XYZ file of C-alpha atoms in Angstrom:
678
model
C 12.626 20.000 -47.426
C 12.674 23.813 -47.399
C 12.948 25.572 -44.119
C 10.058 27.946 -43.455
C 10.042 31.151 -41.890
C 7.488 33.738 -40.644
C 7.345 37.495 -40.072
C 4.230 39.365 -38.319
C 4.565 42.782 -38.494
C 1.638 44.997 -36.776
C 1.434 48.117 -35.706
C 3.905 48.297 -32.659
C 5.547 44.857 -32.811
C 7.193 42.546 -35.284
C 8.366 38.890 -34.606
C 9.830 36.424 -37.032
C 9.354 32.801 -36.267
C 12.053 30.194 -38.223
C 14.652 27.858 -37.201
C 15.442 28.511 -33.498
C 12.334 29.933 -32.334
C 11.173 33.941 -32.601
C 12.995 37.265 -32.804
C 11.439 40.241 -31.860
C 11.810 44.113 -32.990
C 9.568 47.286 -32.639
C 7.500 48.567 -35.582
C 8.610 48.464 -39.210
C 5.579 50.413 -40.381
C 7.002 54.102 -41.641
C 3.867 55.778 -40.358
C 4.346 54.811 -37.033
C 7.900 55.376 -36.432
C 9.366 56.634 -39.669
C 10.931 55.336 -42.581
C 14.764 55.140 -41.016
C 13.848 53.578 -37.956
C 11.409 51.070 -39.574
C 13.666 50.134 -42.301
C 16.441 49.612 -39.452
C 14.265 47.422 -37.409
C 13.069 45.135 -40.381
C 16.934 44.774 -41.773
C 17.949 43.847 -38.167
C 14.932 41.099 -37.997
C 15.866 39.920 -41.641
C 19.531 39.521 -40.845
C 18.629 37.618 -37.825
C 16.357 35.390 -39.822
C 19.113 34.631 -42.570
C 21.718 33.760 -39.767
C 19.531 30.999 -38.476
C 18.374 29.868 -41.941
C 20.588 27.087 -43.592
C 22.540 28.856 -46.363
C 20.371 31.633 -45.386
C 17.678 30.289 -47.823
C 13.991 29.200 -47.171
C 10.400 30.016 -47.899
C 8.807 32.431 -45.805
C 5.477 34.508 -45.466
C 5.753 38.368 -44.382
C 2.503 39.705 -42.874
C 2.569 43.610 -42.827
C 0.418 46.059 -42.124
C 2.393 48.429 -44.182
C 1.458 46.750 -47.362
C -1.012 48.840 -49.767
C -2.697 46.301 -51.971
C -3.880 48.994 -54.312
C -0.247 50.035 -55.095
C 1.962 47.050 -53.538
C 5.254 47.758 -55.441
C 6.671 50.493 -53.386
C 6.662 48.086 -50.207
C 7.488 44.909 -52.359
C 10.608 46.874 -53.737
C 11.682 47.998 -50.208
C 10.990 44.479 -48.551
C 13.066 42.797 -51.484
C 15.984 45.241 -50.843
C 16.305 45.010 -47.366
C 15.906 41.465 -47.408
C 18.951 41.422 -50.109
C 21.029 43.838 -47.786
C 20.603 41.354 -44.836
C 21.276 38.087 -46.890
C 17.915 36.473 -46.652
C 16.923 34.471 -49.691
C 14.557 32.329 -51.147
C 10.810 33.061 -51.710
C 8.305 34.739 -49.684
C 4.743 35.443 -49.538
C 4.056 39.206 -48.975
C 0.320 40.233 -47.886
C -1.303 42.255 -45.246
C -1.093 41.310 -41.790
C -4.853 39.839 -41.656
C -4.739 37.843 -44.557
C -2.838 34.562 -42.913
C -5.397 34.325 -40.379
C -7.933 33.714 -43.178
C -5.935 31.198 -44.903
C -4.894 29.094 -41.790
C -7.098 26.526 -40.219
C -9.573 26.659 -39.087
C -11.012 29.179 -41.348
C -8.995 27.553 -44.333
C -10.029 30.371 -46.948
C -13.687 31.103 -45.566
C -14.728 33.363 -43.112
C -14.213 37.010 -41.800
C -10.927 38.193 -39.951
C -10.852 41.181 -37.712
C -7.105 42.779 -36.552
C -7.859 44.841 -33.440
C -4.030 46.094 -32.605
C -2.841 49.454 -32.812
C -4.796 50.018 -35.981
C -7.924 48.074 -36.792
C -8.672 45.981 -40.505
C -11.103 43.657 -41.622
C -10.953 41.130 -44.487
C -13.482 38.146 -45.759
C -13.554 35.696 -48.155
C -16.430 33.134 -49.403
C -13.841 30.346 -50.004
C -13.619 30.884 -53.844
C -13.034 34.663 -55.028
C -10.534 37.032 -54.004
C -11.134 38.260 -50.166
C -12.503 42.017 -49.464
C -10.731 44.143 -47.274
C -12.316 46.817 -45.220
C -10.703 49.631 -43.063
C -6.725 49.510 -42.978
C -6.402 53.117 -44.036
C -4.189 53.982 -41.242
C -5.566 56.236 -38.374
C -6.960 59.391 -40.233
C -8.922 57.146 -42.463
C -9.963 54.293 -40.361
C -8.759 52.371 -37.420
C -12.175 52.479 -35.543
C -11.959 50.201 -32.653
C -8.404 50.109 -32.443
C -6.030 50.709 -29.447
C -5.303 54.082 -31.086
C -9.148 54.633 -31.241
C -9.569 53.431 -27.801
C -6.390 55.365 -26.368
C -7.450 58.764 -28.156
C -11.043 58.435 -27.104
C -9.876 58.058 -23.354
C -7.449 60.699 -23.449
C -10.194 63.389 -24.729
C -12.620 62.472 -21.927
C -10.244 62.647 -19.500
C -9.408 66.209 -20.723
C -12.887 66.783 -20.871
C -13.539 65.807 -17.401
C -10.774 68.104 -16.061
C -11.898 70.934 -18.198
C -15.582 70.491 -16.881
C -16.752 69.823 -20.303
C -17.522 66.031 -19.946
C -18.736 63.504 -17.382
C -16.373 62.543 -14.106
C -14.465 59.530 -14.934
C -11.619 57.658 -13.528
C -9.514 58.282 -16.560
C -9.072 62.091 -15.281
C -6.616 60.707 -12.819
C -5.085 58.010 -14.535
C -2.973 59.801 -17.314
C 0.316 61.429 -16.042
C 1.312 64.041 -15.179
C -2.058 65.308 -16.435
C -4.476 64.637 -19.442
C -3.648 68.091 -20.894
C 0.135 67.874 -20.530
C 0.154 64.508 -21.861
C -2.069 65.124 -24.788
C 0.027 68.352 -25.514
C 3.003 66.039 -25.487
C 1.826 63.321 -27.784
C 0.766 66.120 -30.471
C 4.278 67.308 -30.445
C 5.613 63.859 -31.529
C 6.341 63.147 -34.949
C 4.986 59.733 -35.123
C 2.288 59.612 -32.319
C 0.132 56.559 -33.378
C 2.016 54.000 -31.146
C 2.127 56.097 -28.030
C -1.534 57.175 -28.167
C -2.418 53.343 -28.462
C -0.380 52.702 -25.668
C -2.893 54.363 -23.679
C -5.569 51.776 -24.433
C -4.901 49.406 -21.599
C -5.502 52.306 -19.379
C -8.993 52.604 -20.568
C -9.562 48.842 -20.456
C -8.606 48.926 -16.876
C -10.797 51.664 -15.959
C -13.688 49.830 -17.873
C -13.257 46.548 -15.947
C -13.024 48.774 -12.435
C -16.615 49.909 -13.141
C -15.961 53.575 -14.601
C -19.084 54.280 -16.753
C -17.000 56.708 -19.258
C -14.425 53.946 -19.986
C -17.339 51.499 -20.369
C -19.118 53.714 -23.051
C -15.734 53.954 -25.117
C -15.084 50.242 -24.969
C -18.910 49.631 -25.991
C -18.460 52.224 -28.780
C -15.215 50.190 -30.069
C -16.799 46.638 -29.887
C -19.893 48.249 -32.044
C -17.385 49.584 -34.657
C -15.586 46.201 -34.937
C -18.842 44.317 -35.689
C -19.821 46.907 -38.289
C -16.309 46.151 -39.743
C -17.250 42.363 -39.994
C -20.338 42.968 -40.987
C -19.163 45.336 -44.066
C -16.477 42.796 -44.936
C -18.709 39.608 -44.788
C -21.611 41.386 -46.778
C -18.979 42.518 -49.598
C -17.599 39.009 -49.758
C -20.968 37.559 -50.318
C -20.879 35.493 -47.104
C -24.468 34.677 -45.875
C -24.621 31.265 -44.416
C -22.767 30.801 -41.128
C -19.046 31.590 -41.043
C -16.134 31.573 -38.499
C -14.448 35.008 -37.382
C -10.672 34.888 -36.611
C -10.229 37.822 -34.092
C -6.592 39.000 -33.016
C -4.664 42.031 -32.363
C -2.836 43.545 -29.372
C -6.008 44.994 -27.490
C -7.651 41.392 -28.004
C -4.734 39.593 -26.915
C -4.226 41.742 -23.994
C -8.137 41.831 -22.714
C -9.742 38.584 -22.799
C -12.726 40.376 -21.354
C -12.853 42.654 -24.614
C -12.750 39.630 -26.637
C -15.691 37.798 -24.815
C -17.722 41.134 -25.228
C -16.843 40.920 -29.245
C -17.758 37.233 -29.237
C -21.355 37.873 -27.714
C -21.615 41.160 -30.063
C -20.823 39.328 -33.291
C -22.926 36.375 -32.703
C -25.895 38.559 -31.413
C -25.731 40.785 -34.739
C -24.120 38.437 -37.256
C -24.530 34.834 -38.826
C -21.291 33.794 -36.849
C -21.095 30.127 -35.633
C -17.891 30.972 -33.387
C -14.714 33.503 -32.661
C -11.259 31.955 -33.151
C -8.817 33.814 -30.934
C -5.344 34.542 -32.768
C -2.992 34.527 -29.769
C -0.117 34.114 -31.578
C -0.066 36.212 -34.966
C 3.507 34.839 -35.911
C 2.298 30.916 -35.446
C -0.809 31.937 -37.509
C 1.113 33.351 -40.574
C 3.427 29.948 -40.321
C 0.411 27.724 -40.532
C -1.138 29.862 -43.454
C 2.433 29.176 -45.079
C 2.457 25.470 -44.142
C -0.932 25.266 -45.805
C 0.517 26.699 -48.940
C 3.503 24.769 -49.330
C 3.583 22.134 -52.322
C 6.644 20.088 -53.487
C 9.016 22.445 -51.856
C 7.502 25.634 -53.148
C 4.526 28.247 -52.490
C 1.278 27.664 -54.123
C -1.323 30.450 -53.109
C -5.055 29.679 -53.288
C -6.938 30.791 -56.006
C -7.883 34.555 -56.125
C -5.235 35.309 -53.564
C -1.786 35.650 -55.983
C -1.605 39.586 -57.157
C -4.924 40.560 -55.378
C -4.271 40.548 -51.863
C -1.017 38.584 -51.518
C 2.144 38.535 -53.718
C 5.178 35.959 -54.167
C 8.468 37.753 -53.962
C 11.718 36.199 -55.086
C 14.928 37.321 -52.802
C 17.670 37.433 -54.266
C 21.453 38.446 -52.930
C 22.590 40.796 -55.826
C 20.070 43.459 -55.514
C 21.032 46.910 -54.197
C 20.173 48.119 -50.482
C 17.815 50.608 -50.280
C 19.223 54.145 -50.097
C 19.243 56.190 -47.264
C 15.715 57.328 -46.159
C 16.786 60.590 -44.649
C 19.336 63.196 -46.066
C 22.596 61.898 -44.249
C 24.726 64.740 -43.301
C 28.636 65.027 -42.396
C 28.810 65.129 -38.332
C 31.766 67.152 -37.128
C 34.056 65.425 -34.415
C 32.731 66.867 -30.946
C 34.936 68.952 -28.571
C 37.013 66.564 -26.422
C 36.068 66.923 -22.675
C 39.328 68.099 -20.496
C 39.124 64.961 -18.477
C 42.727 64.526 -18.146
C 42.153 60.844 -18.464
C 43.907 60.141 -21.795
C 40.635 60.399 -23.943
C 41.231 63.811 -25.379
C 41.546 63.459 -29.360
C 41.129 65.195 -32.606
C 39.706 62.434 -34.906
C 37.061 63.279 -37.520
C 34.225 61.095 -37.404
C 33.380 58.557 -40.332
C 30.240 59.160 -42.032
C 27.103 58.430 -40.047
C 25.277 55.233 -40.626
C 21.595 54.153 -40.752
C 19.625 52.992 -37.346
C 20.126 48.989 -36.673
C 23.001 47.094 -36.081
C 25.716 47.971 -38.915
C 26.748 44.210 -39.199
C 24.936 41.509 -40.844
C 27.386 38.718 -38.951
C 25.961 36.156 -36.500
C 27.061 38.300 -33.684
C 27.373 42.075 -33.523
C 29.823 43.817 -31.482
C 28.508 46.485 -29.523
C 29.759 49.094 -26.434
C 28.049 50.091 -23.464
C 28.356 53.893 -23.296
C 27.898 54.075 -19.353
C 31.788 54.265 -19.120
C 31.421 57.908 -20.448
C 29.072 59.294 -17.920
C 30.088 62.852 -17.112
C 31.779 62.980 -20.164
C 28.847 64.095 -22.236
C 26.912 62.564 -24.906
C 29.048 63.796 -27.805
C 32.263 62.154 -26.261
C 30.447 58.807 -25.705
C 29.070 58.853 -29.265
C 32.798 59.656 -30.732
C 34.311 57.013 -28.907
C 31.637 54.417 -30.145
C 32.425 55.560 -33.742
C 35.967 55.712 -33.238
C 35.929 52.007 -31.836
C 34.021 51.100 -34.759
C 31.347 48.889 -33.090
C 28.157 47.910 -34.635
C 25.825 49.089 -31.862
C 25.550 50.686 -28.580
C 23.861 50.530 -25.204
C 22.398 53.698 -24.316
C 22.378 54.442 -20.114
C 19.563 57.190 -19.628
C 20.689 56.962 -15.702
C 20.205 60.493 -13.917
C 23.840 60.017 -12.612
C 25.617 59.520 -16.175
C 24.589 63.010 -17.568
C 24.414 61.239 -21.097
C 20.501 61.510 -21.160
C 17.972 63.553 -19.313
C 14.995 61.087 -19.602
C 12.776 63.667 -17.559
C 13.645 66.350 -19.939
C 13.090 63.761 -22.878
C 9.385 63.171 -21.682
C 8.390 66.949 -21.641
C 10.328 68.600 -24.391
C 9.820 67.617 -28.166
C 13.094 69.790 -29.524
C 15.132 67.683 -26.929
C 14.096 64.777 -28.380
C 14.721 65.596 -31.627
C 18.107 66.984 -30.733
C 18.816 63.586 -28.940
C 18.012 61.345 -32.060
C 20.184 63.671 -34.320
C 23.262 63.489 -31.815
C 22.769 59.612 -31.929
C 22.610 59.369 -35.893
C 26.030 58.047 -36.100
C 25.661 54.742 -34.177
C 23.014 52.110 -34.139
C 21.280 52.203 -30.757
C 19.868 48.876 -29.992
C 19.385 48.840 -26.294
C 18.682 51.426 -23.868
C 19.741 51.017 -20.178
C 19.091 52.435 -16.825
C 20.824 50.803 -13.562
C 20.783 53.387 -10.824
C 17.653 55.456 -11.070
C 15.492 52.041 -11.653
C 17.431 50.166 -8.837
C 15.243 52.487 -6.381
C 12.075 50.221 -7.750
C 12.617 47.338 -5.395
C 15.700 49.000 -3.309
C 17.121 48.855 -1.065
C 15.502 52.385 0.063
C 17.429 53.773 2.744
C 20.751 55.342 2.761
C 22.632 52.783 0.274
C 20.670 54.791 -2.569
C 20.797 58.119 -1.263
C 23.375 59.233 -3.701
C 20.777 58.888 -6.484
C 17.770 60.163 -4.571
C 17.219 61.243 -0.842
C 13.808 60.476 0.146
C 11.189 58.183 1.484
C 10.617 54.561 -0.014
C 7.315 55.880 -1.945
C 9.343 59.022 -3.180
C 12.050 56.630 -4.451
C 9.896 54.098 -6.236
C 8.251 56.719 -7.814
C 11.360 57.857 -9.175
C 12.443 54.526 -10.330
C 9.038 53.688 -12.074
C 9.415 57.189 -13.950
C 12.692 56.410 -15.156
C 12.149 52.650 -16.140
C 9.011 53.818 -18.318
C 11.095 56.309 -19.830
C 13.939 53.904 -20.720
C 11.243 51.973 -22.446
C 9.566 54.880 -24.162
C 13.350 56.264 -25.299
C 13.956 52.895 -26.821
C 10.855 52.873 -28.766
C 11.344 56.614 -29.873
C 15.028 55.599 -30.963
C 14.177 52.093 -32.785
C 15.815 50.337 -30.129
C 14.475 46.726 -29.832
C 15.551 46.112 -26.222
C 15.363 47.709 -22.911
C 17.990 46.713 -19.919
C 16.941 47.591 -16.518
C 18.246 46.650 -13.090
C 15.351 47.232 -10.695
C 16.856 46.120 -7.442
C 16.332 43.668 -4.632
C 13.754 43.903 -1.819
C 15.575 41.757 0.742
C 19.265 40.354 0.087
C 18.858 38.678 3.481
C 16.467 36.191 1.568
C 19.844 34.752 0.152
C 20.201 32.773 3.058
C 17.412 30.221 5.033
C 16.671 31.420 8.371
C 15.514 29.076 11.199
C 11.851 27.996 10.928
C 11.341 30.620 8.388
C 9.200 30.293 5.050
C 10.629 33.200 3.506
C 13.072 32.633 0.670
C 14.198 33.919 -2.398
C 10.980 33.297 -4.477
C 9.396 36.289 -2.429
C 11.834 38.450 -4.007
C 10.728 36.824 -7.529
C 7.359 37.524 -6.965
C 7.908 41.132 -5.612
C 9.826 41.873 -9.064
C 7.158 40.604 -10.804
C 4.389 42.727 -9.318
C 6.638 45.933 -9.096
C 7.734 45.412 -13.114
C 3.814 45.358 -14.209
C 3.606 48.722 -15.373
C 6.897 48.208 -17.113
C 6.306 44.984 -18.750
C 2.794 46.594 -20.019
C 4.310 49.452 -21.338
C 7.205 47.410 -22.978
C 4.738 45.186 -24.715
C 2.744 47.797 -26.209
C 5.690 49.546 -27.713
C 7.415 46.258 -29.005
C 10.658 46.677 -26.649
C 12.066 43.670 -25.223
C 12.966 44.141 -21.542
C 16.549 42.446 -20.715
C 17.558 41.359 -17.298
C 21.070 41.194 -16.245
C 21.812 38.596 -13.594
C 23.894 40.550 -10.887
C 24.577 40.242 -7.217
C 22.762 43.556 -6.452
C 19.366 42.291 -8.284
C 16.680 39.667 -8.131
C 18.277 37.560 -10.697
C 21.586 37.144 -9.611
C 22.506 33.653 -11.156
C 21.424 31.470 -13.484
C 18.966 29.562 -10.872
C 17.453 32.668 -9.897
C 17.398 34.266 -13.329
C 15.344 30.967 -14.508
C 13.022 31.376 -11.764
C 12.026 35.095 -12.741
C 11.909 34.172 -16.481
C 9.408 31.449 -15.426
C 7.898 34.477 -13.054
C 7.321 36.696 -16.378
C 6.183 33.414 -18.937
C 2.375 34.283 -18.981
C 3.028 38.070 -19.830
C 2.779 39.208 -23.130
C 6.126 41.177 -23.123
C 9.180 39.849 -24.053
C 11.928 39.273 -21.406
C 15.346 37.736 -22.115
C 18.465 37.643 -20.404
C 21.391 39.917 -20.897
C 24.258 37.779 -19.509
C 27.377 39.231 -18.026
C 29.382 36.267 -17.488
C 31.952 38.388 -15.226
C 29.195 39.507 -12.758
C 28.591 35.917 -12.310
C 31.898 34.521 -12.081
C 32.888 36.963 -9.585
C 30.645 35.210 -6.674
C 32.482 32.063 -7.732
C 30.121 30.331 -10.289
C 31.758 28.513 -13.489
C 31.998 31.074 -16.294
C 31.604 28.278 -18.994
C 28.605 27.024 -16.972
C 27.011 30.177 -16.884
C 26.819 30.433 -20.604
C 25.177 27.135 -21.244
C 21.547 26.473 -21.506
C 19.668 29.714 -22.163
C 18.957 28.980 -25.778
C 16.322 31.168 -27.081
C 16.328 32.896 -23.401
C 19.619 34.511 -24.292
C 19.176 38.181 -25.593
C 22.272 39.834 -25.499
C 25.565 39.583 -23.327
C 28.247 41.654 -21.918
C 32.035 41.460 -22.207
C 34.500 42.235 -19.595
C 37.308 40.439 -18.209
C 37.683 39.517 -14.422
C 40.568 39.055 -11.858
C 40.070 37.446 -8.662
C 42.226 37.542 -5.735
C 43.972 34.528 -4.505
C 46.652 35.676 -2.170
C 46.853 36.458 1.569
C 45.624 39.737 2.951
C 44.075 42.660 0.736
C 45.237 43.432 -2.730
C 46.895 46.396 -3.696
C 46.388 48.672 -6.591
C 42.772 50.209 -8.200
C 39.895 49.061 -9.103
C 39.359 45.917 -6.299
C 36.136 45.547 -4.766
C 34.166 42.716 -3.090
C 30.712 41.034 -4.102
C 29.529 39.559 -1.083
C 31.657 37.552 1.424
C 33.809 36.382 -1.380
C 37.648 37.152 -2.349
C 38.531 40.728 -3.963
C 37.701 40.940 -7.602
C 38.195 43.741 -10.312
C 37.150 43.947 -13.665
C 39.690 44.214 -16.430
C 39.648 44.650 -20.283
C 39.501 41.345 -22.297
C 42.429 39.402 -22.270
C 43.531 41.345 -19.223
C 41.881 38.911 -16.666
C 41.079 35.048 -15.791
C 37.978 34.417 -17.977
C 38.764 31.852 -21.067
C 37.259 34.157 -23.569
C 38.045 31.989 -26.685
C 35.986 29.283 -25.082
C 33.235 31.690 -23.794
C 32.620 33.007 -27.299
C 32.699 29.534 -28.520
C 30.061 28.673 -26.053
C 27.828 31.511 -27.012
C 28.132 30.554 -30.755
C 26.968 26.758 -29.900
C 24.063 28.514 -28.081
C 22.990 29.316 -31.194
C 23.497 33.206 -29.995
C 22.818 36.011 -32.513
C 22.241 39.013 -30.577
C 24.642 41.796 -29.641
C 27.711 41.314 -27.428
C 28.512 44.418 -25.646
C 32.046 45.479 -24.509
C 32.069 47.170 -20.941
C 34.987 49.290 -19.757
C 35.520 48.904 -16.153
C 39.285 48.434 -16.274
C 40.740 50.723 -13.573
C 44.346 50.076 -15.061
C 43.816 51.189 -18.442
C 42.425 54.444 -20.165
C 39.107 54.094 -21.768
C 40.217 54.345 -25.251
C 42.567 51.639 -25.109
C 40.506 49.042 -22.959
C 37.633 49.322 -25.383
C 40.097 49.028 -28.368
C 41.450 45.999 -26.633
C 38.343 44.277 -25.996
C 36.858 45.286 -29.671
C 39.982 43.693 -31.110
C 39.757 40.247 -29.058
C 36.397 40.020 -30.002
C 36.617 40.570 -33.554
C 39.270 38.163 -33.861
C 37.219 35.345 -32.066
C 33.697 36.094 -33.564
C 32.860 35.294 -37.370
C 32.422 38.162 -39.606
C 30.371 36.360 -41.679
C 28.187 32.961 -41.797
C 30.790 30.319 -41.485
C 30.876 27.679 -44.292
C 31.710 24.481 -41.875
C 34.204 21.890 -42.747
C 35.034 21.717 -46.303
C 36.423 18.218 -46.544
């Protein structure tokens, strides 16, 4: 029996479903994020799928908003080349993102479909002929009723209210820093579609809270969706009662809006029922399953060559060329740090976005250790280390990225993208600014920001949201944030008190809500790193936090740092096991634990709570069993990035990183292993 896989590529989020569960990336639509970023995200997703398929081959369905049914060849060539480059083989259906909802039960080929996500589109079929399509012409030609449409209307209403040209609305205070500044900032962006669409939840919240202007925007959007369904059904010749499948990020995130649409459709059209599509990737997989016959894909009559195409994925095709002119990057001047990092190397040629390796596990580098040295020095170090990916810190204390300037200065955003071109940024992080969201809010965090608890919380939230936006702009699939902990005293039980660690978990869930919402809108996955100074500090507390956010549409997974958890006495191998698909990334550094009498001498020693002194080292210089840890990660089916962290006080950064990367390369497979051959 063939292994089945499915890819759902909407306007802001792309999800693959196959053996081992789901993988998520940002948009793969060049109209939303640009060609280079889109190709990098799709190549990375295909590589992840290939790593989980037996022999890299199977039967698939790629449902993508990028496909133009009038001229599909360019997109088919792009998909074929990227799949071949990633090692993905077999056969796949390629269609727009709405067709699988029509093919899958319960519509089973007859009815209408409405997609209301970043964009909008409509599809209908009478059960025999080729489907008819309405809309789907990108945001300049259509997308009425979509998140982009709602967000744009809400922003314009807010600007008009502030100007005195329109009625008062709560939206005038909802867009920060002001509606006018936000509008100018969005207009300066090369690809504003996803960012404008991210404003739709603000409009919907104002509607639910009784704002009349927001209500009129939502009502107009519902009317446009009904008009689109009616046009598609009429064109398809649907006269008797029919079902309508409805989905997309706007409807999934707003059940009240879905209910409004249901009522409006039944009132205006012969619609017998509305079928929600809560998991588009599951719908794509259901459509594929319905079309598999005797180990091959057989499409229903009228679909093949009209709105769906069968694609042979072969490994011998050339990979696509660069989507933007590549340039030689001169070696940055090394900073005069006096720490042994100065060098005069010439950087290799820059590479496209997305992890450079198609091996099961990529080797990355956390750039936080270059705080104070400048971004050019950090990028140069990553290129010299020949890692596949980097984690880019946006902490204001590191000086590598000025997130506040990024939020207001389009030229700076372009400069940042250019500076990072030689590396693949797969994760954006913030550990110090975002710590102030939950605290502590006393003198412990004054070195980051002096001020009241409210001022510290506002600072942290701004930096957390900016980190998500920067990740989306750079094409990074993940953002790693440390949001702090309200009360470390809850670690212990107190006499006759019902307060416990679960209260910290609940506080994290509440404080993280706007970050989760924005991450979901941008298709960026949020990583939680267990650490003694965080709500998630060990495996049980981390699983409790994951359970607390399981109902949110954002993807939240774990960035596992074994050394952090082992520093508080946990078994390092036990820390790795049992995460399954919840494991999104991992950090690699070694650990020394002091067992002698008295206090240790030497650099780098510290204490995590009441336990013995510890210090972090380069891989191979400490006590952790890294060969066994890497094997355990592979046994868990881990296919993410393993990031080297330099925190060794005894070795220069360059030597520490080189030692760690060399060890990981020796332990990790550089391609899919063949297993035993006898």
